[in-house]
Coordinates of C-alpha atoms in Angstrom, one line a residue:
M1 CA 2.3 19.0 -44.7
T2 CA 5.4 18.2 -42.6
E3 CA 7.6 20.9 -40.9
S4 CA 11.2 20.5 -41.7
P5 CA 13.4 20.6 -38.4
E6 CA 14.6 24.2 -38.8
D7 CA 10.8 24.9 -38.6
Q8 CA 9.7 22.8 -35.7
P9 CA 10.2 24.5 -32.0
T10 CA 13.0 23.6 -30.2
T11 CA 14.1 23.6 -26.4
E12 CA 17.4 23.6 -24.6
N13 CA 18.4 21.8 -21.8
A14 CA 20.9 22.3 -18.9
A15 CA 23.7 21.3 -21.0
G16 CA 22.8 23.6 -23.6
T17 CA 22.1 20.5 -26.0
E18 CA 18.9 21.6 -28.3
H19 CA 16.2 19.3 -28.7
I20 CA 13.2 19.3 -31.3
V21 CA 9.6 19.7 -29.5
E22 CA 7.3 17.4 -31.4
P23 CA 3.5 18.0 -30.9
V24 CA 1.7 15.2 -29.3
E25 CA -2.1 14.3 -30.4
P26 CA -4.0 13.8 -27.1
V27 CA -5.3 10.2 -26.5
E28 CA -8.6 9.6 -25.3
S29 CA -8.7 7.4 -22.4
T30 CA -11.6 5.2 -21.0
E31 CA -9.9 5.2 -17.5
S32 CA -11.5 7.6 -14.9
A33 CA -7.9 8.6 -13.7
A34 CA -4.6 9.4 -15.0
P35 CA -2.0 6.1 -15.6
G36 CA -0.1 5.6 -12.3
R37 CA -2.6 7.7 -10.3
S38 CA -5.1 6.4 -7.7
R39 CA -8.6 6.1 -8.9
S40 CA -11.7 6.2 -7.1
P41 CA -12.5 3.1 -5.4
G42 CA -12.8 0.6 -7.9
S43 CA -15.5 -1.7 -9.0
V44 CA -15.8 -5.2 -7.6
P45 CA -14.6 -6.5 -11.3
D46 CA -11.7 -4.1 -11.4
L47 CA -10.7 -5.2 -7.7
E48 CA -11.1 -9.1 -9.0
K49 CA -8.7 -8.3 -11.8
E50 CA -6.1 -6.9 -9.1
S51 CA -6.5 -10.0 -7.3
E52 CA -5.7 -12.2 -10.0
I53 CA -2.9 -10.3 -11.5
A54 CA -1.4 -10.5 -7.7
A55 CA -2.2 -14.0 -7.4
D56 CA -0.4 -14.6 -10.8
Y57 CA 2.8 -12.5 -9.5
L58 CA 2.7 -14.3 -6.0
E59 CA 2.5 -17.9 -7.7
D60 CA 5.3 -17.2 -9.7
L61 CA 7.3 -16.1 -6.9
L62 CA 6.4 -19.0 -4.8
D63 CA 7.8 -21.3 -7.8
I64 CA 11.0 -19.6 -8.1
A65 CA 11.6 -19.5 -4.3
D66 CA 10.2 -23.3 -4.4
L67 CA 7.7 -22.8 -1.6
D68 CA 4.3 -24.2 -0.8
G69 CA 1.4 -22.2 -0.3
D70 CA -2.2 -21.7 -1.6
I71 CA -3.5 -18.3 -2.7
D72 CA -6.8 -16.9 -1.4
M73 CA -8.5 -13.6 -3.0
D74 CA -11.1 -11.6 -1.8
V75 CA -12.7 -8.1 -1.9
E76 CA -13.4 -6.2 1.2
R77 CA -15.1 -2.9 1.1
D78 CA -13.1 -1.2 -1.9
R79 CA -10.0 -3.2 -1.3
A80 CA -8.6 -6.3 -2.9
L81 CA -7.3 -8.5 -0.4
V82 CA -5.0 -11.5 -1.3
S83 CA -3.5 -14.1 1.2
V84 CA -1.1 -16.9 1.2
V85 CA -1.4 -19.5 3.5
G86 CA -0.1 -23.0 4.1
G87 CA 3.5 -24.1 4.3
D88 CA 6.5 -22.5 5.9
L89 CA 6.1 -18.8 5.0
D90 CA 7.9 -17.1 7.8
D91 CA 10.6 -16.0 5.5
L92 CA 8.1 -14.1 3.4
V93 CA 7.1 -12.3 6.6
G94 CA 10.2 -11.6 7.8
R95 CA 11.2 -9.7 11.2
D96 CA 8.2 -7.4 12.2
G97 CA 6.5 -8.1 8.8
V98 CA 9.2 -6.1 7.0
V99 CA 9.3 -8.8 3.9
L100 CA 5.6 -8.9 4.1
E101 CA 5.6 -5.3 3.4
A102 CA 8.0 -5.1 0.7
L103 CA 6.2 -7.9 -1.3
Q104 CA 2.8 -6.3 -1.0
E105 CA 4.7 -3.2 -2.9
L106 CA 6.0 -5.5 -5.3
V107 CA 2.7 -7.0 -5.8
R108 CA 1.0 -3.4 -6.1
L109 CA 3.6 -2.6 -8.7
A110 CA 2.8 -5.6 -10.8
V111 CA -1.0 -4.5 -10.5
L112 CA 0.1 -0.9 -11.6
T113 CA 2.3 -2.4 -14.4
Q114 CA -0.6 -4.3 -15.9
T115 CA -3.6 -1.9 -15.0
G116 CA -1.6 1.4 -15.4
Q117 CA -3.8 2.3 -12.0
R118 CA -2.2 2.3 -8.5
S119 CA -3.5 -0.1 -6.2
R120 CA -4.5 -0.3 -2.4
L121 CA -4.5 -4.2 -2.3
M122 CA -3.5 -5.9 1.1
L123 CA -1.5 -9.0 1.1
D124 CA -1.4 -11.1 4.0
I125 CA 1.1 -14.3 4.3
G126 CA 0.7 -17.0 6.9
G127 CA -1.9 -15.1 8.6
Y128 CA 0.7 -12.3 9.7
R129 CA -1.5 -9.3 9.4
A130 CA -4.8 -11.0 10.7
G131 CA -2.8 -11.8 14.1
R132 CA -1.3 -8.7 14.2
R133 CA -4.6 -6.9 13.9
A134 CA -6.0 -8.8 16.9
V135 CA -2.9 -7.7 19.0
L136 CA -3.0 -4.2 17.7
S137 CA -6.7 -3.8 18.7
E138 CA -5.8 -4.9 22.4
L139 CA -3.0 -2.6 22.3
G140 CA -5.2 0.1 21.2
R141 CA -8.1 -0.5 23.7
T142 CA -5.9 -1.0 26.7
T143 CA -3.6 2.0 26.1
A144 CA -6.9 3.8 25.8
E145 CA -7.9 2.3 29.1
T146 CA -4.3 3.6 30.8
V147 CA -4.8 7.0 29.2
R148 CA -8.2 7.4 30.5
A149 CA -7.1 6.6 34.1
T150 CA -4.0 8.7 34.2
G151 CA -5.1 11.4 31.9
E152 CA -1.8 11.6 30.3
R153 CA -1.0 10.9 27.1
V154 CA 0.7 7.7 25.9
R155 CA 3.6 7.6 23.1
L156 CA 3.4 3.9 21.5
E157 CA 6.4 2.3 19.7
P158 CA 6.9 3.0 15.9
M159 CA 4.5 1.4 13.6
S160 CA 3.6 0.8 10.1
P161 CA 0.9 2.4 8.5
F162 CA -1.1 -0.6 8.6
E163 CA -0.4 -1.0 12.3
R164 CA -1.3 2.3 13.1
K165 CA -4.4 2.4 11.4
I166 CA -5.6 -0.4 13.5
V167 CA -4.5 1.2 16.7
H168 CA -6.7 4.6 15.7
D169 CA -9.5 2.6 15.1
A170 CA -9.7 0.9 18.2
V171 CA -8.7 4.1 20.3
A172 CA -11.6 6.0 18.7
A173 CA -14.0 3.1 19.4
A174 CA -12.9 3.4 23.0
G175 CA -13.9 6.8 23.0
L176 CA -10.6 8.5 22.8
T177 CA -8.7 10.3 20.1
S178 CA -4.9 9.6 19.1
E179 CA -2.7 11.1 16.1
S180 CA 0.4 10.0 14.2
E181 CA 3.7 11.9 14.9
G182 CA 7.4 11.4 13.6
E183 CA 8.8 10.4 10.3
E184 CA 8.6 7.1 8.6
P185 CA 9.8 4.7 9.7
Q186 CA 9.7 5.7 13.3
R187 CA 6.1 7.2 13.1
R188 CA 4.1 6.5 16.0
V189 CA 0.6 6.7 17.6
V190 CA 0.2 8.9 20.7
V191 CA -3.1 8.3 22.5
L192 CA -4.5 11.9 23.8
P193 CA -6.5 12.3 27.0
A194 CA -10.2 13.1 26.7

């Protein structure tokens, strides 16, 4: 039996307009997390699917931009890794990796749109992240040595979350502690004396 509009519950919005509130049937989901939410670390097939979605998105982007590049996909620990290699890809990295960060977010949104799940996918273009990882690991190690020698804390330049994580890991491997301070995009690592 259907209710007439007069019998259905209503709600009033801030403008004073009344809306009918219709009951919604619960939908059973086979997913472990609600759409748009982060899930626990994915299985290898799920991460491979993320990589495939990302690769398709990036292939279309390269075609539109008329750029040459090969796409490599991998799964490392609980994260899908997608790399674009070959050709002149500097414009896709941008100054200080800004364009790369933006593209990574777009790729993650493409995965979210198709799977309903947030992704921790990591994108690298032209080996930029791999090169930065080496430089930042060395920075963390040498900064830890300086802090150990002087006994004074050292504040580094602002960095992206990816970059800060690498420095934190290098400092910890050197036996010291570090923390992040500030607000994005000015958030930075501070290496603390023992």
